[in-house]
Structures are given as C-alpha cells and as structure tokens.
PDB file of C-alpha atoms in Angstrom:
ATOM      1  CA  UNK A  93     -40.383 143.369 -26.458  1.00  0.00           C
ATOM      2  CA  UNK A  94     -44.028 144.382 -26.367  1.00  0.00           C
ATOM      3  CA  UNK A  95     -46.614 141.675 -26.918  1.00  0.00           C
ATOM      4  CA  UNK A  96     -50.369 141.193 -26.805  1.00  0.00           C
ATOM      5  CA  UNK A  97     -51.721 138.351 -24.696  1.00  0.00           C
ATOM      6  CA  UNK A  98     -54.418 136.425 -26.502  1.00  0.00           C
ATOM      7  CA  UNK A  99     -56.646 133.780 -24.947  1.00  0.00           C
ATOM      8  CA  UNK A 100     -58.457 133.151 -21.689  1.00  0.00           C
ATOM      9  CA  UNK A 101     -56.917 134.311 -18.434  1.00  0.00           C
ATOM     10  CA  UNK A 102     -54.260 131.819 -17.477  1.00  0.00           C
ATOM     11  CA  UNK A 103     -53.971 130.439 -21.036  1.00  0.00           C
ATOM     12  CA  UNK A 104     -52.589 133.569 -22.679  1.00  0.00           C
ATOM     13  CA  UNK A 105     -50.203 133.384 -25.596  1.00  0.00           C
ATOM     14  CA  UNK A 106     -47.966 136.410 -26.069  1.00  0.00           C
ATOM     15  CA  UNK A 107     -47.992 137.767 -29.606  1.00  0.00           C
ATOM     16  CA  UNK A 108     -45.724 140.635 -30.651  1.00  0.00           C
ATOM     17  CA  UNK A 109     -46.716 143.509 -32.946  1.00  0.00           C
ATOM     18  CA  UNK A 110     -44.896 141.969 -35.923  1.00  0.00           C
ATOM     19  CA  UNK A 111     -46.795 138.700 -35.562  1.00  0.00           C
ATOM     20  CA  UNK A 112     -50.098 140.572 -35.206  1.00  0.00           C
ATOM     21  CA  UNK A 113     -49.643 142.633 -38.361  1.00  0.00           C
ATOM     22  CA  UNK A 114     -51.804 141.256 -41.141  1.00  0.00           C
ATOM     23  CA  UNK A 115     -54.031 139.135 -38.902  1.00  0.00           C
ATOM     24  CA  UNK A 116     -57.660 139.344 -39.978  1.00  0.00           C
ATOM     25  CA  UNK A 117     -60.656 140.180 -37.832  1.00  0.00           C
ATOM     26  CA  UNK A 118     -63.028 137.204 -37.483  1.00  0.00           C
ATOM     27  CA  UNK A 119     -66.042 139.505 -37.898  1.00  0.00           C
ATOM     28  CA  UNK A 120     -65.178 141.976 -40.656  1.00  0.00           C
ATOM     29  CA  UNK A 121     -62.054 140.517 -42.287  1.00  0.00           C
ATOM     30  CA  UNK A 122     -59.964 143.670 -41.758  1.00  0.00           C
ATOM     31  CA  UNK A 123     -56.222 142.966 -41.790  1.00  0.00           C
ATOM     32  CA  UNK A 124     -54.388 144.528 -38.834  1.00  0.00           C
ATOM     33  CA  UNK A 125     -51.879 147.216 -39.833  1.00  0.00           C
ATOM     34  CA  UNK A 126     -48.553 147.664 -37.999  1.00  0.00           C
ATOM     35  CA  UNK A 127     -49.722 150.905 -36.371  1.00  0.00           C
ATOM     36  CA  UNK A 128     -52.960 149.289 -35.219  1.00  0.00           C
ATOM     37  CA  UNK A 129     -51.010 146.387 -33.712  1.00  0.00           C
ATOM     38  CA  UNK A 130     -48.798 148.816 -31.804  1.00  0.00           C
ATOM     39  CA  UNK A 131     -51.885 150.700 -30.587  1.00  0.00           C
ATOM     40  CA  UNK A 132     -53.482 147.458 -29.360  1.00  0.00           C
ATOM     41  CA  UNK A 133     -50.338 146.593 -27.446  1.00  0.00           C
ATOM     42  CA  UNK A 134     -50.300 150.025 -25.819  1.00  0.00           C
ATOM     43  CA  UNK A 135     -53.998 149.681 -24.918  1.00  0.00           C
ATOM     44  CA  UNK A 136     -53.395 146.261 -23.410  1.00  0.00           C
ATOM     45  CA  UNK A 137     -50.500 147.517 -21.295  1.00  0.00           C
ATOM     46  CA  UNK A 138     -52.511 150.524 -20.091  1.00  0.00           C
ATOM     47  CA  UNK A 139     -55.507 148.356 -19.270  1.00  0.00           C
ATOM     48  CA  UNK A 140     -53.358 145.790 -17.470  1.00  0.00           C
ATOM     49  CA  UNK A 141     -51.727 148.504 -15.339  1.00  0.00           C
ATOM     50  CA  UNK A 142     -55.112 150.001 -14.428  1.00  0.00           C
ATOM     51  CA  UNK A 143     -56.638 146.618 -13.574  1.00  0.00           C
ATOM     52  CA  UNK A 144     -53.653 145.629 -11.414  1.00  0.00           C
ATOM     53  CA  UNK A 145     -53.710 149.021  -9.686  1.00  0.00           C
ATOM     54  CA  UNK A 146     -57.453 148.686  -9.054  1.00  0.00           C
ATOM     55  CA  UNK A 147     -57.125 145.126  -7.724  1.00  0.00           C
ATOM     56  CA  UNK A 148     -54.299 146.197  -5.389  1.00  0.00           C
ATOM     57  CA  UNK A 149     -56.379 149.104  -4.056  1.00  0.00           C
ATOM     58  CA  UNK A 150     -59.351 146.791  -3.500  1.00  0.00           C
ATOM     59  CA  UNK A 151     -57.131 144.384  -1.599  1.00  0.00           C
ATOM     60  CA  UNK A 152     -55.620 147.167   0.540  1.00  0.00           C
ATOM     61  CA  UNK A 153     -59.041 148.631   1.327  1.00  0.00           C
ATOM     62  CA  UNK A 154     -60.444 145.454   2.797  1.00  0.00           C
ATOM     63  CA  UNK A 155     -64.221 145.898   3.005  1.00  0.00           C
ATOM     64  CA  UNK A 156     -64.047 149.708   3.192  1.00  0.00           C
ATOM     65  CA  UNK A 157     -66.170 151.870   0.930  1.00  0.00           C
ATOM     66  CA  UNK A 158     -64.133 153.131  -2.066  1.00  0.00           C
ATOM     67  CA  UNK A 159     -63.807 156.780  -3.010  1.00  0.00           C
ATOM     68  CA  UNK A 160     -66.162 157.827  -5.812  1.00  0.00           C
ATOM     69  CA  UNK A 161     -63.187 159.090  -7.815  1.00  0.00           C
ATOM     70  CA  UNK A 162     -61.694 155.588  -7.868  1.00  0.00           C
ATOM     71  CA  UNK A 163     -64.933 154.163  -9.266  1.00  0.00           C
ATOM     72  CA  UNK A 164     -65.116 156.906 -11.930  1.00  0.00           C
ATOM     73  CA  UNK A 165     -61.476 156.379 -12.903  1.00  0.00           C
ATOM     74  CA  UNK A 166     -62.017 152.642 -13.333  1.00  0.00           C
ATOM     75  CA  UNK A 167     -65.184 153.236 -15.358  1.00  0.00           C
ATOM     76  CA  UNK A 168     -63.290 155.572 -17.726  1.00  0.00           C
ATOM     77  CA  UNK A 169     -60.530 152.999 -18.176  1.00  0.00           C
ATOM     78  CA  UNK A 170     -63.081 150.290 -18.868  1.00  0.00           C
ATOM     79  CA  UNK A 171     -64.918 152.351 -21.500  1.00  0.00           C
ATOM     80  CA  UNK A 172     -61.609 152.934 -23.249  1.00  0.00           C
ATOM     81  CA  UNK A 173     -60.638 149.247 -23.109  1.00  0.00           C
ATOM     82  CA  UNK A 174     -64.048 148.092 -24.397  1.00  0.00           C
ATOM     83  CA  UNK A 175     -63.412 149.961 -27.647  1.00  0.00           C
ATOM     84  CA  UNK A 176     -60.228 148.108 -28.561  1.00  0.00           C
ATOM     85  CA  UNK A 177     -60.014 144.978 -26.388  1.00  0.00           C
ATOM     86  CA  UNK A 178     -63.502 143.539 -26.936  1.00  0.00           C
ATOM     87  CA  UNK A 179     -62.611 139.919 -26.118  1.00  0.00           C
ATOM     88  CA  UNK A 180     -59.676 140.382 -23.794  1.00  0.00           C
ATOM     89  CA  UNK A 181     -59.418 138.664 -20.414  1.00  0.00           C
ATOM     90  CA  UNK A 182     -58.623 142.026 -18.790  1.00  0.00           C
ATOM     91  CA  UNK A 183     -62.198 143.141 -19.498  1.00  0.00           C
ATOM     92  CA  UNK A 184     -63.470 140.213 -17.441  1.00  0.00           C
ATOM     93  CA  UNK A 185     -61.213 141.232 -14.560  1.00  0.00           C
ATOM     94  CA  UNK A 186     -62.344 144.863 -14.945  1.00  0.00           C
ATOM     95  CA  UNK A 187     -66.035 143.936 -14.799  1.00  0.00           C
ATOM     96  CA  UNK A 188     -65.366 141.821 -11.708  1.00  0.00           C
ATOM     97  CA  UNK A 189     -63.538 144.647  -9.922  1.00  0.00           C
ATOM     98  CA  UNK A 190     -66.159 147.237 -10.914  1.00  0.00           C
ATOM     99  CA  UNK A 191     -68.883 144.977  -9.561  1.00  0.00           C
ATOM    100  CA  UNK A 192     -67.024 144.802  -6.246  1.00  0.00           C
ATOM    101  CA  UNK A 193     -66.373 148.562  -6.179  1.00  0.00           C
ATOM    102  CA  UNK A 194     -70.035 149.312  -6.903  1.00  0.00           C
ATOM    103  CA  UNK A 195     -71.300 146.972  -4.219  1.00  0.00           C
ATOM    104  CA  UNK A 196     -68.869 148.370  -1.639  1.00  0.00           C
ATOM    105  CA  UNK A 197     -70.127 151.859  -2.555  1.00  0.00           C
ATOM    106  CA  UNK A 198     -73.694 150.766  -1.902  1.00  0.00           C
ATOM    107  CA  UNK A 199     -74.566 151.019  -5.606  1.00  0.00           C
ATOM    108  CA  UNK A 200     -76.471 147.746  -5.977  1.00  0.00           C
ATOM    109  CA  UNK A 201     -77.906 148.526  -9.421  1.00  0.00           C
ATOM    110  CA  UNK A 202     -74.452 149.387 -10.775  1.00  0.00           C
ATOM    111  CA  UNK A 203     -73.066 146.174  -9.275  1.00  0.00           C
ATOM    112  CA  UNK A 204     -75.818 144.190 -10.984  1.00  0.00           C
ATOM    113  CA  UNK A 205     -75.210 146.024 -14.275  1.00  0.00           C
ATOM    114  CA  UNK A 206     -71.465 145.293 -14.235  1.00  0.00           C
ATOM    115  CA  UNK A 207     -72.141 141.656 -13.366  1.00  0.00           C
ATOM    116  CA  UNK A 208     -74.508 141.413 -16.378  1.00  0.00           C
ATOM    117  CA  UNK A 209     -71.818 142.999 -18.562  1.00  0.00           C
ATOM    118  CA  UNK A 210     -69.361 140.420 -17.279  1.00  0.00           C
ATOM    119  CA  UNK A 211     -71.779 137.617 -18.143  1.00  0.00           C
ATOM    120  CA  UNK A 212     -72.328 139.083 -21.633  1.00  0.00           C
ATOM    121  CA  UNK A 213     -68.561 139.276 -22.112  1.00  0.00           C
ATOM    122  CA  UNK A 214     -68.084 135.664 -21.019  1.00  0.00           C
ATOM    123  CA  UNK A 215     -70.730 134.389 -23.446  1.00  0.00           C
ATOM    124  CA  UNK A 216     -68.861 136.038 -26.321  1.00  0.00           C
ATOM    125  CA  UNK A 217     -65.314 135.274 -25.188  1.00  0.00           C
ATOM    126  CA  UNK A 218     -65.833 131.696 -23.998  1.00  0.00           C
ATOM    127  CA  UNK A 219     -68.435 130.088 -26.312  1.00  0.00           C
ATOM    128  CA  UNK A 220     -69.894 126.749 -25.336  1.00  0.00           C
ATOM    129  CA  UNK A 221     -69.854 125.259 -21.854  1.00  0.00           C
ATOM    130  CA  UNK A 222     -67.813 127.453 -19.533  1.00  0.00           C
ATOM    131  CA  UNK A 223     -67.012 127.022 -15.865  1.00  0.00           C
ATOM    132  CA  UNK A 224     -66.221 130.742 -15.624  1.00  0.00           C
ATOM    133  CA  UNK A 225     -69.681 131.596 -16.926  1.00  0.00           C
ATOM    134  CA  UNK A 226     -71.386 129.118 -14.585  1.00  0.00           C
ATOM    135  CA  UNK A 227     -69.618 130.501 -11.510  1.00  0.00           C
ATOM    136  CA  UNK A 228     -70.316 134.089 -12.531  1.00  0.00           C
ATOM    137  CA  UNK A 229     -73.992 133.301 -13.216  1.00  0.00           C
ATOM    138  CA  UNK A 230     -74.294 131.688  -9.794  1.00  0.00           C
ATOM    139  CA  UNK A 231     -72.648 134.717  -8.146  1.00  0.00           C
ATOM    140  CA  UNK A 232     -75.063 136.988 -10.049  1.00  0.00           C
ATOM    141  CA  UNK A 233     -78.088 134.970  -8.899  1.00  0.00           C
ATOM    142  CA  UNK A 234     -76.816 135.025  -5.300  1.00  0.00           C
ATOM    143  CA  UNK A 235     -76.369 138.799  -5.596  1.00  0.00           C
ATOM    144  CA  UNK A 236     -79.963 139.230  -6.809  1.00  0.00           C
ATOM    145  CA  UNK A 237     -81.257 137.130  -3.911  1.00  0.00           C
ATOM    146  CA  UNK A 238     -79.280 139.217  -1.379  1.00  0.00           C
ATOM    147  CA  UNK A 239     -80.430 142.481  -2.986  1.00  0.00           C
ATOM    148  CA  UNK A 240     -84.038 141.306  -2.691  1.00  0.00           C
ATOM    149  CA  UNK A 241     -83.573 140.786   1.056  1.00  0.00           C
ATOM    150  CA  UNK A 242     -82.975 137.058   0.912  1.00  0.00           C
ATOM    151  CA  UNK A 243     -80.127 134.862   2.065  1.00  0.00           C
ATOM    152  CA  UNK A 244     -77.950 132.288   0.340  1.00  0.00           C
ATOM    153  CA  UNK A 245     -75.982 129.391   1.789  1.00  0.00           C
ATOM    154  CA  UNK A 246     -73.012 128.447  -0.416  1.00  0.00           C
ATOM    155  CA  UNK A 247     -72.484 125.169   1.457  1.00  0.00           C
ATOM    156  CA  UNK A 248     -75.986 123.773   0.903  1.00  0.00           C
ATOM    157  CA  UNK A 249     -76.753 125.820  -2.258  1.00  0.00           C
ATOM    158  CA  UNK A 250     -80.070 126.816  -0.684  1.00  0.00           C
ATOM    159  CA  UNK A 251     -81.570 130.258  -0.644  1.00  0.00           C
ATOM    160  CA  UNK A 252     -84.480 132.002   1.047  1.00  0.00           C
ATOM    161  CA  UNK A 253     -86.326 135.082  -0.158  1.00  0.00           C
ATOM    162  CA  UNK A 254     -89.292 137.093   1.053  1.00  0.00           C
ATOM    163  CA  UNK A 255     -92.516 135.816  -0.550  1.00  0.00           C
ATOM    164  CA  UNK A 256     -94.087 138.804  -2.280  1.00  0.00           C
ATOM    165  CA  UNK A 257     -94.694 139.897  -5.877  1.00  0.00           C
ATOM    166  CA  UNK A 258     -92.119 142.713  -5.825  1.00  0.00           C
ATOM    167  CA  UNK A 259     -89.414 140.297  -4.751  1.00  0.00           C
ATOM    168  CA  UNK A 260     -90.471 137.763  -7.389  1.00  0.00           C
ATOM    169  CA  UNK A 261     -90.092 140.408 -10.097  1.00  0.00           C
ATOM    170  CA  UNK A 262     -86.624 141.393  -8.814  1.00  0.00           C
ATOM    171  CA  UNK A 263     -85.494 137.762  -8.849  1.00  0.00           C
ATOM    172  CA  UNK A 264     -86.580 136.778 -12.339  1.00  0.00           C
ATOM    173  CA  UNK A 265     -82.901 136.854 -13.438  1.00  0.00           C
ATOM    174  CA  UNK A 266     -81.914 134.452 -10.669  1.00  0.00           C
ATOM    175  CA  UNK A 267     -84.573 131.850 -11.446  1.00  0.00           C
ATOM    176  CA  UNK A 268     -82.774 130.453 -14.504  1.00  0.00           C
ATOM    177  CA  UNK A 269     -79.546 129.850 -12.590  1.00  0.00           C
ATOM    178  CA  UNK A 270     -81.144 127.978  -9.717  1.00  0.00           C
ATOM    179  CA  UNK A 271     -83.245 125.648 -11.928  1.00  0.00           C
TER     180      UNK A 271
END
C-alpha cells in the first residue's frame, strides 16, 4: 500500500493515507482530507523517483559536466516538491544533488544558492543542534573559500585565501562557520 515517509532521512516512519487523514498542520491547524493525503503520497513517490533517477545519473556521469536539460528537469521537480513536501527529507537530497549539478556545470552562484537553500531547509526540518546542518555549513564554507580562489584542507581543517577586499566580501558567509 502507498505510504508517506515522515521524519529525517534514515529515521522515516511510513504512514498510509488512512492514517494521515485528519492530521493537523502544525502551522495553520488544517486537518488533512483523504484526497490531500493521497495527493501527498503521489507527490512523495514522484519526488523520490526523480531524486533517485538524478542521483543515479550523477553517479554514472562521474565528474562529467551534466546536460543543461537535466539541470532544468531537476529544478522543475524541486519547485513542484517544495510546494507540497516542505519538510521532507527528499528536499534535502534534491538540494544536495542540484548543488552538485550546478557546480559540475560551472554555475558557481547556482551551486551556492542551492547550498543556502539546503541550509535553510535543515534549520527548519532539524531544529536544535544538528550534525547534518554542521556538515552542510562546513561544506558551504569550503565551497565559498574555493570559489574565492582559496584552498581548504579537510585533514587539518585549515584554509588559505587571497588577501584582498573583494575576496573578504565574498567570504563573509564562510567566516561564521570557521570561528
């Protein structure tokens, strides 16, 4: 039977449409109708298929540059999922894959934007202290350093950047992570 997976990735609990019907939204108090529950299940299944397909293509491609159509297709799927699966672990996976696709396409600003969206998602989905958030924030800071022409060493946790005002402005988002 169809079911919606609720919870953080790896800790999901499958909930069927019948069990979802009547559940209330934490924000507005709306009770979920049977048709809405069925729609959410369909959205989850579609999103899951798209994310798995995208992750498989990324794996098969190695470090190759992706086709622009693949990036656009994933972006359309993500926009659709954001409307109905606002705190779903598949969004986190989508943001991660879109970051990778953007960076492989040479679209640094898009990669940074998707990484920020992933961080925003994680703050909402995993309140409090979160290892996922910490690792993503560190990856984001490392990305900013690399995009500014610097280098990072994951073993020693040290980084080097060019010493000029333009670089300092670009790295203001990384400063909080490295403190």
